Amino acid sequence: MITPASKIELKLETAYRLIERERMDGVPILNACLEVQAVDFRLYQGMWLGVVITPWFMNLMLVPDQVEDPKVWAKDIGDKRSFDFPAGQFEFIFGEDSLIGKYYSCSLYSPMFDFGDQETAVLTARGVLEIAMKPAEIDELDVERENSKRMEEIWSRDEDVEEAQQPPVEGSLAKGEEPDLSRRSFLGMKKTHPAPAVDEGTQA
């Protein structure tokens, strides 16, 4: 069944597959175990929210619905804007591409060598969306204690970018195994701790 969400996902998948073929061919950061996939897009605050997985990045993304609010979408490429989510306020970077159109992206992973298969990447993407849409408690320290075990089963970030860029020989995640994730790392995308800058040349 074709739905508005599936149309958005198809548009993004088609665009990023073309980008992969035409702009990323031969780039060493591609993870050959992965493919382009738009995960669980849904309407949120008049925009489409979801996660895009590619062989070279995983981003939380916002794209406009049919009506574009000029206060949100009349931006220059590279402009930063924070958006409110139940879990907190996260910072996104504005982009525009001839294939994708206008979008906001929040970098989750790049490169993608932590992932040994597509299933693990999709599980991680869904875990990130689950966390973003879960209301934050008043006492964040209590929340972190209560959820640390769950968070650690979802996501881990490799702080050593140079090491991450090398294809793993061993120790990569088994199929279906979710990487560790700390709530503090994810909430690090809040306005007070902005997400890392993204090189637009490799994102779109």
Coordinates of N, CA and C in Angstrom, one line a residue:
M1 N 0.8 -1.2 0.0 CA 0.0 0.0 0.0 C 0.9 1.3 0.0
I2 N 0.6 2.1 -0.9 CA 1.4 3.4 -1.0 C 0.8 4.4 -0.1
T3 N 1.6 5.0 0.8 CA 1.2 6.0 1.8 C 2.0 7.2 1.6
P4 N 1.6 8.3 2.2 CA 2.5 9.5 2.1 C 3.9 9.3 2.6
A5 N 4.0 8.5 3.7 CA 5.3 8.2 4.3 C 6.1 7.4 3.3
S6 N 5.5 6.4 2.7 CA 6.3 5.5 1.8 C 6.7 6.3 0.6
K7 N 5.9 7.3 0.1 CA 6.4 8.2 -1.0 C 7.6 9.0 -0.6
I8 N 7.6 9.5 0.6 CA 8.8 10.3 1.1 C 10.0 9.3 1.1
E9 N 9.8 8.1 1.7 CA 10.9 7.2 1.8 C 11.4 6.8 0.4
L10 N 10.5 6.6 -0.5 CA 11.0 6.2 -1.9 C 11.7 7.3 -2.5
K11 N 11.3 8.5 -2.4 CA 12.0 9.7 -2.9 C 13.4 9.8 -2.4
L12 N 13.5 9.6 -1.1 CA 14.9 9.7 -0.5 C 15.8 8.6 -0.9
E13 N 15.2 7.4 -0.9 CA 16.0 6.2 -1.3 C 16.5 6.3 -2.8
T14 N 15.6 6.8 -3.7 CA 15.9 6.9 -5.1 C 17.0 8.0 -5.2
A15 N 16.9 9.1 -4.5 CA 17.9 10.1 -4.6 C 19.3 9.7 -4.1
Y16 N 19.3 9.1 -2.9 CA 20.6 8.7 -2.4 C 21.2 7.5 -3.1
R17 N 20.4 6.6 -3.7 CA 21.0 5.6 -4.6 C 21.7 6.2 -5.8
L18 N 21.1 7.2 -6.3 CA 21.7 7.9 -7.5 C 23.0 8.6 -7.1
I19 N 22.9 9.3 -5.9 CA 24.1 10.0 -5.3 C 25.2 8.9 -5.1
E20 N 24.9 7.8 -4.6 CA 25.9 6.7 -4.4 C 26.6 6.3 -5.7
R21 N 25.8 6.2 -6.8 CA 26.3 5.8 -8.0 C 27.1 6.9 -8.7
E22 N 26.6 8.1 -8.6 CA 27.2 9.2 -9.4 C 28.3 10.0 -8.7
R23 N 28.2 10.1 -7.3 CA 29.0 11.0 -6.6 C 30.0 10.2 -5.6
M24 N 29.6 9.0 -5.3 CA 30.4 8.3 -4.2 C 31.2 7.1 -4.8
D25 N 31.1 6.9 -6.0 CA 31.8 5.8 -6.6 C 33.3 5.9 -6.4
G26 N 33.9 4.8 -5.7 CA 35.3 4.8 -5.5 C 35.7 5.5 -4.2
V27 N 34.8 6.1 -3.5 CA 35.1 6.8 -2.2 C 35.4 5.7 -1.1
P28 N 36.5 5.7 -0.4 CA 36.9 4.6 0.5 C 36.0 4.5 1.7
I29 N 35.2 5.5 2.0 CA 34.4 5.3 3.3 C 33.1 4.5 3.1
L30 N 32.8 4.0 1.9 CA 31.6 3.2 1.7 C 31.7 1.9 2.4
N31 N 30.7 1.5 3.1 CA 30.6 0.2 3.7 C 29.8 -0.7 2.7
A32 N 30.4 -1.7 2.1 CA 29.8 -2.5 1.1 C 28.7 -3.4 1.6
C33 N 28.7 -3.6 3.0 CA 27.7 -4.4 3.6 C 26.3 -3.7 3.7
L34 N 26.3 -2.4 3.4 CA 25.1 -1.6 3.6 C 24.5 -1.1 2.3
E35 N 23.2 -0.8 2.4 CA 22.5 -0.2 1.2 C 21.7 1.0 1.7
V36 N 21.3 1.8 0.8 CA 20.4 3.0 1.1 C 19.1 2.5 1.6
Q37 N 18.6 3.1 2.7 CA 17.3 2.8 3.2 C 16.8 4.0 4.0
A38 N 15.5 4.4 3.8 CA 14.9 5.4 4.6 C 14.0 4.7 5.6
V39 N 14.2 5.0 6.9 CA 13.6 4.2 8.0 C 12.5 5.0 8.7
D40 N 11.3 4.4 8.7 CA 10.2 4.9 9.6 C 9.9 6.3 9.6
F41 N 9.8 6.9 8.4 CA 9.4 8.3 8.3 C 7.9 8.5 8.8
R42 N 7.7 9.6 9.5 CA 6.4 10.0 10.0 C 6.3 11.5 10.1
L43 N 5.1 12.0 10.1 CA 4.8 13.4 10.2 C 5.2 13.8 11.7
Y44 N 5.9 14.9 11.8 CA 6.2 15.5 13.1 C 6.4 17.0 12.9
Q45 N 5.5 17.7 13.6 CA 5.5 19.2 13.6 C 5.4 19.7 12.2
G46 N 4.6 19.1 11.3 CA 4.4 19.6 10.0 C 5.5 19.2 9.0
M47 N 6.4 18.3 9.5 CA 7.6 17.9 8.6 C 7.6 16.4 8.7
W48 N 8.4 15.8 7.8 CA 8.6 14.3 7.8 C 9.9 14.0 8.5
L49 N 9.8 13.2 9.5 CA 11.0 12.8 10.4 C 11.3 11.3 10.2
G50 N 12.5 11.0 10.0 CA 13.0 9.6 10.0 C 14.5 9.6 9.9
V51 N 15.0 8.4 9.7 CA 16.4 8.1 9.6 C 16.7 7.6 8.2
V52 N 17.8 8.2 7.7 CA 18.3 7.7 6.4 C 19.6 7.0 6.6
I53 N 19.7 5.7 6.1 CA 20.9 4.9 6.2 C 21.5 4.9 4.8
T54 N 22.8 5.1 4.7 CA 23.5 4.9 3.4 C 24.8 4.2 3.8
P55 N 25.5 3.7 2.8 CA 26.8 3.0 3.1 C 27.9 4.0 3.7
W56 N 27.6 5.3 3.7 CA 28.6 6.2 4.2 C 28.1 7.1 5.4
F57 N 26.8 7.1 5.7 CA 26.4 7.8 6.9 C 25.0 7.3 7.3
M58 N 24.7 7.6 8.6 CA 23.3 7.5 9.1 C 22.9 8.8 9.7
N59 N 21.8 9.4 9.2 CA 21.4 10.7 9.7 C 19.9 10.7 10.1
L60 N 19.6 11.4 11.2 CA 18.3 11.7 11.5 C 17.9 12.9 10.6
M61 N 16.8 12.8 9.9 CA 16.4 13.8 8.9 C 15.0 14.3 9.0
L62 N 14.9 15.6 8.7 CA 13.6 16.3 8.5 C 13.5 16.8 7.1
V63 N 12.4 16.5 6.5 CA 12.1 17.0 5.1 C 10.7 17.7 5.1
P64 N 10.5 18.7 4.3 CA 9.2 19.4 4.4 C 8.1 18.6 3.9
D65 N 6.9 18.9 4.4 CA 5.6 18.4 3.9 C 5.2 19.2 2.7
Q66 N 4.0 19.2 2.3 CA 3.6 19.9 1.1 C 3.7 21.4 1.3
V67 N 3.5 21.9 2.5 CA 3.5 23.4 2.7 C 4.8 23.7 3.5
E68 N 5.7 24.5 2.9 CA 6.9 24.9 3.6 C 6.8 26.2 4.3
D69 N 7.0 26.1 5.6 CA 7.0 27.3 6.5 C 8.3 28.1 6.2
P70 N 8.3 29.3 5.6 CA 9.5 30.0 5.3 C 10.4 30.3 6.5
K71 N 9.8 30.4 7.7 CA 10.6 30.6 8.9 C 11.6 29.4 9.1
V72 N 11.1 28.2 8.6 CA 11.9 27.0 8.8 C 12.8 26.7 7.6
W73 N 12.2 26.9 6.4 CA 12.9 26.3 5.2 C 13.6 27.4 4.4
A74 N 13.4 28.7 4.6 CA 14.1 29.7 3.9 C 15.5 29.9 4.5
K75 N 16.4 29.0 4.3 CA 17.7 29.0 4.9 C 18.8 28.9 3.9
D76 N 20.0 29.1 4.3 CA 21.2 28.9 3.5 C 21.8 27.6 3.9
I77 N 22.4 26.9 2.9 CA 23.0 25.6 3.2 C 24.1 25.8 4.2
G78 N 24.0 24.9 5.2 CA 25.0 24.9 6.3 C 24.4 25.6 7.6
D79 N 23.3 26.3 7.4 CA 22.7 27.0 8.6 C 22.3 25.9 9.6
K80 N 22.4 26.2 10.9 CA 22.0 25.3 11.9 C 20.7 25.8 12.6
R81 N 19.9 24.8 13.0 CA 18.7 25.1 13.7 C 18.4 24.0 14.7
S82 N 17.9 24.3 15.8 CA 17.5 23.3 16.8 C 16.0 23.1 16.8
F83 N 15.7 21.8 16.9 CA 14.3 21.4 16.9 C 13.9 20.7 18.2
D84 N 12.7 20.9 18.7 CA 12.3 20.3 20.0 C 11.7 18.9 19.7
F85 N 12.2 17.9 20.5 CA 11.7 16.6 20.5 C 11.3 16.2 21.9
P86 N 10.4 15.2 22.1 CA 10.1 14.8 23.5 C 11.3 14.5 24.3
A87 N 12.4 14.0 23.8 CA 13.6 13.7 24.5 C 14.5 14.9 24.8
G88 N 14.2 16.0 24.1 CA 15.1 17.2 24.2 C 15.2 18.0 23.0
Q89 N 16.1 18.9 23.0 CA 16.3 19.8 21.8 C 17.6 19.4 21.1
F90 N 17.4 19.1 19.8 CA 18.6 18.6 19.0 C 18.9 19.6 17.8
E91 N 20.1 19.7 17.5 CA 20.6 20.6 16.5 C 20.8 19.9 15.1
F92 N 20.2 20.5 14.1 CA 20.3 20.0 12.7 C 21.0 21.0 11.8
I93 N 21.4 20.5 10.7 CA 22.1 21.4 9.7 C 21.2 21.4 8.4
F94 N 21.0 22.6 7.9 CA 20.1 22.7 6.7 C 20.9 22.3 5.4
G95 N 20.2 21.6 4.5 CA 20.9 21.3 3.2 C 19.8 21.4 2.1
E96 N 20.3 21.5 0.9 CA 19.4 21.5 -0.3 C 20.2 20.9 -1.4
D97 N 19.5 20.0 -2.1 CA 20.1 19.2 -3.2 C 19.1 19.1 -4.3
S98 N 19.6 19.1 -5.5 CA 18.8 19.0 -6.7 C 17.9 17.7 -6.7
L99 N 18.5 16.6 -6.1 CA 17.8 15.4 -6.1 C 16.9 15.2 -4.9
I100 N 17.3 15.7 -3.7 CA 16.6 15.5 -2.5 C 15.6 16.6 -2.2
G101 N 16.0 17.9 -2.6 CA 15.2 19.0 -2.2 C 15.8 19.6 -0.9
K102 N 15.0 20.3 -0.1 CA 15.4 20.8 1.1 C 15.3 19.8 2.3
Y103 N 16.2 19.9 3.2 CA 16.2 18.9 4.3 C 17.0 19.5 5.5
Y104 N 16.8 18.9 6.6 CA 17.6 19.1 7.8 C 18.2 17.8 8.2
S105 N 19.5 17.7 8.5 CA 20.1 16.5 8.9 C 20.8 16.6 10.3
C106 N 20.8 15.6 11.0 CA 21.5 15.5 12.3 C 22.3 14.2 12.2
S107 N 23.6 14.4 12.2 CA 24.5 13.2 12.0 C 24.5 12.3 13.1
L108 N 24.3 11.0 12.8 CA 24.4 9.9 13.9 C 25.7 9.1 13.7
Y109 N 26.0 8.7 12.5 CA 27.2 7.9 12.3 C 27.8 8.3 10.9
S110 N 29.1 8.4 10.9 CA 29.8 8.6 9.6 C 31.3 8.5 9.9
P111 N 32.0 7.5 9.3 CA 31.5 6.5 8.4 C 30.7 5.4 9.1
M112 N 30.4 4.3 8.3 CA 29.5 3.3 8.8 C 30.1 2.0 9.0
F113 N 31.4 1.9 9.3 CA 32.1 0.7 9.4 C 31.8 -0.1 10.7
D114 N 31.1 0.5 11.7 CA 30.7 -0.2 12.9 C 29.6 -1.2 12.6
F115 N 29.0 -1.1 11.4 CA 27.9 -2.0 11.1 C 28.3 -3.1 10.1
G116 N 28.0 -4.4 10.5 CA 28.3 -5.5 9.6 C 27.3 -5.9 8.7
D117 N 26.0 -5.4 8.9 CA 24.9 -5.8 8.0 C 23.8 -4.8 8.1
Q118 N 22.9 -4.8 7.2 CA 21.8 -3.9 7.1 C 20.8 -4.0 8.3
E119 N 20.6 -5.2 8.7 CA 19.6 -5.4 9.8 C 20.1 -4.7 11.1
T120 N 21.4 -4.7 11.4 CA 21.9 -4.0 12.5 C 21.7 -2.5 12.4
A121 N 22.0 -2.0 11.2 CA 21.8 -0.6 11.0 C 20.4 -0.1 11.1
V122 N 19.5 -0.9 10.6 CA 18.0 -0.6 10.7 C 17.6 -0.6 12.2
L123 N 18.0 -1.6 12.9 CA 17.7 -1.7 14.4 C 18.2 -0.5 15.1
T124 N 19.4 0.0 14.8 CA 19.9 1.1 15.4 C 19.1 2.4 15.1
A125 N 18.8 2.5 13.8 CA 18.0 3.7 13.4 C 16.7 3.7 14.1
R126 N 16.0 2.6 14.2 CA 14.7 2.6 15.0 C 14.9 2.9 16.4
G127 N 16.0 2.4 17.0 CA 16.3 2.7 18.4 C 16.5 4.2 18.6
V128 N 17.2 4.9 17.7 CA 17.4 6.3 17.8 C 16.1 7.0 17.8
L129 N 15.2 6.7 16.8 CA 13.9 7.3 16.8 C 13.1 7.1 18.0
E130 N 13.2 5.9 18.6 CA 12.5 5.6 19.8 C 12.9 6.5 21.0
I131 N 14.3 6.7 21.0 CA 14.8 7.5 22.1 C 14.4 9.0 21.9
A132 N 14.4 9.5 20.6 CA 14.1 10.9 20.3 C 12.7 11.2 20.7
M133 N 11.8 10.2 20.5 CA 10.4 10.4 20.7 C 9.9 10.1 22.1
K134 N 10.8 9.7 23.0 CA 10.5 9.3 24.4 C 10.6 10.6 25.3
P135 N 9.6 11.0 25.9 CA 9.6 12.2 26.7 C 10.7 12.1 27.8
A136 N 11.4 13.3 27.9 CA 12.5 13.4 28.9 C 11.9 13.6 30.3
E137 N 12.5 13.0 31.3 CA 12.1 13.2 32.7 C 12.7 14.5 33.2
I138 N 12.1 14.9 34.4 CA 12.6 16.1 35.0 C 14.1 16.0 35.4
D139 N 14.4 14.8 36.0 CA 15.7 14.6 36.5 C 16.4 13.7 35.5
E140 N 17.3 14.3 34.6 CA 17.9 13.5 33.6 C 18.9 12.5 34.1
L141 N 19.5 12.7 35.3 CA 20.4 11.7 35.9 C 19.6 10.5 36.3
D142 N 18.4 10.6 36.8 CA 17.6 9.5 37.1 C 17.2 8.7 35.9
V143 N 16.9 9.5 34.8 CA 16.5 8.9 33.5 C 17.7 8.1 33.0
E144 N 18.9 8.6 33.1 CA 20.1 8.0 32.6 C 20.3 6.7 33.4
R145 N 20.1 6.7 34.7 CA 20.3 5.5 35.5 C 19.3 4.4 35.1
E146 N 18.1 4.8 34.9 CA 17.0 3.9 34.6 C 17.1 3.3 33.2
N147 N 17.7 4.1 32.3 CA 17.7 3.6 30.9 C 19.1 3.2 30.4
S148 N 20.1 3.3 31.2 CA 21.4 3.1 30.7 C 21.6 1.7 30.1
K149 N 21.0 0.7 30.8 CA 21.2 -0.6 30.2 C 20.6 -0.8 28.8
R150 N 19.3 -0.2 28.7 CA 18.7 -0.2 27.4 C 19.5 0.6 26.3
M151 N 19.9 1.8 26.8 CA 20.7 2.6 25.8 C 21.9 1.9 25.3
E152 N 22.6 1.3 26.2 CA 23.9 0.6 25.9 C 23.7 -0.5 24.9
E153 N 22.5 -1.0 24.8 CA 22.2 -2.1 23.8 C 21.9 -1.6 22.4
I154 N 21.8 -0.2 22.3 CA 21.4 0.3 21.0 C 22.5 1.0 20.2
W155 N 23.4 1.7 20.9 CA 24.3 2.5 20.1 C 25.6 2.8 20.8
S156 N 26.7 2.7 20.0 CA 28.0 3.2 20.5 C 28.6 4.0 19.4
R157 N 29.3 5.0 19.8 CA 30.0 5.9 18.8 C 31.5 5.6 19.0
D158 N 32.1 5.4 17.8 CA 33.6 5.3 17.8 C 34.2 6.7 17.8
E159 N 34.9 7.1 18.9 CA 35.4 8.4 18.9 C 36.6 8.6 18.0
D160 N 37.3 7.5 17.7 CA 38.5 7.5 16.8 C 38.1 7.4 15.4
V161 N 37.9 8.6 14.7 CA 37.4 8.6 13.3 C 38.4 7.9 12.4
E162 N 39.6 8.0 12.6 CA 40.6 7.4 11.7 C 40.5 5.9 11.8
E163 N 40.3 5.4 13.0 CA 40.2 4.0 13.2 C 38.9 3.5 12.6
A164 N 37.8 4.3 12.7 CA 36.5 3.9 12.2 C 36.5 3.8 10.7
Q165 N 37.4 4.6 10.1 CA 37.4 4.6 8.6 C 38.0 3.3 8.0
Q166 N 38.7 2.5 8.8 CA 39.3 1.3 8.4 C 38.3 0.2 8.5
P167 N 38.0 -0.6 7.4 CA 37.1 -1.7 7.5 C 37.5 -2.7 8.6
P168 N 36.6 -3.1 9.5 CA 36.9 -3.9 10.6 C 37.3 -5.3 10.2
V169 N 38.4 -5.8 10.7 CA 38.8 -7.2 10.5 C 38.1 -8.2 11.4
E170 N 38.0 -7.8 12.6 CA 37.2 -8.6 13.6 C 36.6 -7.6 14.6
G171 N 35.6 -8.1 15.3 CA 35.0 -7.3 16.3 C 33.8 -6.5 15.8
S172 N 33.5 -6.6 14.6 CA 32.3 -5.9 14.1 C 31.1 -6.5 14.6
L173 N 30.0 -5.8 14.6 CA 28.7 -6.2 15.2 C 28.2 -7.4 14.4
A174 N 27.7 -8.4 15.2 CA 27.1 -9.6 14.6 C 25.7 -9.2 14.0
K175 N 25.2 -10.0 13.1 CA 23.9 -9.7 12.5 C 22.9 -9.6 13.6
G176 N 22.1 -8.5 13.5 CA 21.0 -8.3 14.5 C 21.5 -7.7 15.8
E177 N 22.8 -7.7 16.0 CA 23.3 -7.1 17.3 C 23.3 -5.6 17.3
E178 N 22.6 -5.0 18.2 CA 22.6 -3.5 18.2 C 23.8 -3.0 18.9
P179 N 24.4 -1.9 18.3 CA 25.6 -1.3 19.0 C 25.2 -0.6 20.3
D180 N 26.2 -0.4 21.1 CA 25.9 0.2 22.4 C 25.5 1.7 22.2
L181 N 24.7 2.2 23.0 CA 24.3 3.6 23.0 C 24.0 4.2 24.4
S182 N 24.7 5.2 24.7 CA 24.4 5.9 26.0 C 23.5 7.0 25.8
R183 N 22.6 7.2 26.7 CA 21.7 8.3 26.6 C 22.4 9.7 26.6
R184 N 23.5 9.8 27.3 CA 24.2 11.0 27.3 C 24.8 11.3 26.0
S185 N 25.3 10.3 25.2 CA 25.8 10.5 23.9 C 24.7 11.0 23.0
F186 N 23.5 10.4 23.0 CA 22.4 10.8 22.2 C 22.0 12.2 22.5
L187 N 21.8 12.5 23.8 CA 21.4 13.8 24.2 C 22.5 14.8 24.0
G188 N 23.7 14.4 23.6 CA 24.7 15.3 23.3 C 24.4 16.1 22.0
M189 N 23.4 15.6 21.3 CA 22.9 16.4 20.1 C 22.0 17.5 20.5
K190 N 21.8 17.8 21.8 CA 21.0 18.9 22.2 C 21.8 20.2 21.8
K191 N 21.0 21.3 21.9 CA 21.6 22.6 21.6 C 22.8 22.9 22.4
T192 N 22.9 22.5 23.6 CA 24.0 22.8 24.4 C 25.2 22.0 24.1
H193 N 25.0 20.9 23.3 CA 26.2 20.1 22.8 C 25.8 19.8 21.4
P194 N 26.1 20.7 20.4 CA 25.7 20.5 19.1 C 26.3 19.2 18.4
A195 N 25.5 18.7 17.4 CA 26.0 17.6 16.7 C 27.2 18.0 15.9
P196 N 28.1 17.0 15.6 CA 29.3 17.4 14.8 C 28.9 17.9 13.4
A197 N 29.7 18.8 12.9 CA 29.5 19.4 11.6 C 29.6 18.3 10.5
V198 N 28.8 18.4 9.5 CA 28.8 17.4 8.4 C 29.3 18.0 7.2
D199 N 30.2 17.3 6.5 CA 30.6 17.7 5.2 C 29.6 17.5 4.2
E200 N 28.9 18.6 3.7 CA 27.8 18.5 2.8 C 28.2 17.8 1.5
G201 N 29.5 17.8 1.1 CA 29.9 17.2 -0.1 C 29.7 15.7 -0.1
T202 N 29.8 15.1 1.1 CA 29.6 13.6 1.2 C 28.2 13.2 1.7
Q203 N 27.4 14.2 2.1 CA 26.1 13.9 2.6 C 25.1 13.8 1.5
A204 N 25.2 14.7 0.5 CA 24.2 14.7 -0.6 C 24.9 15.1 -1.9

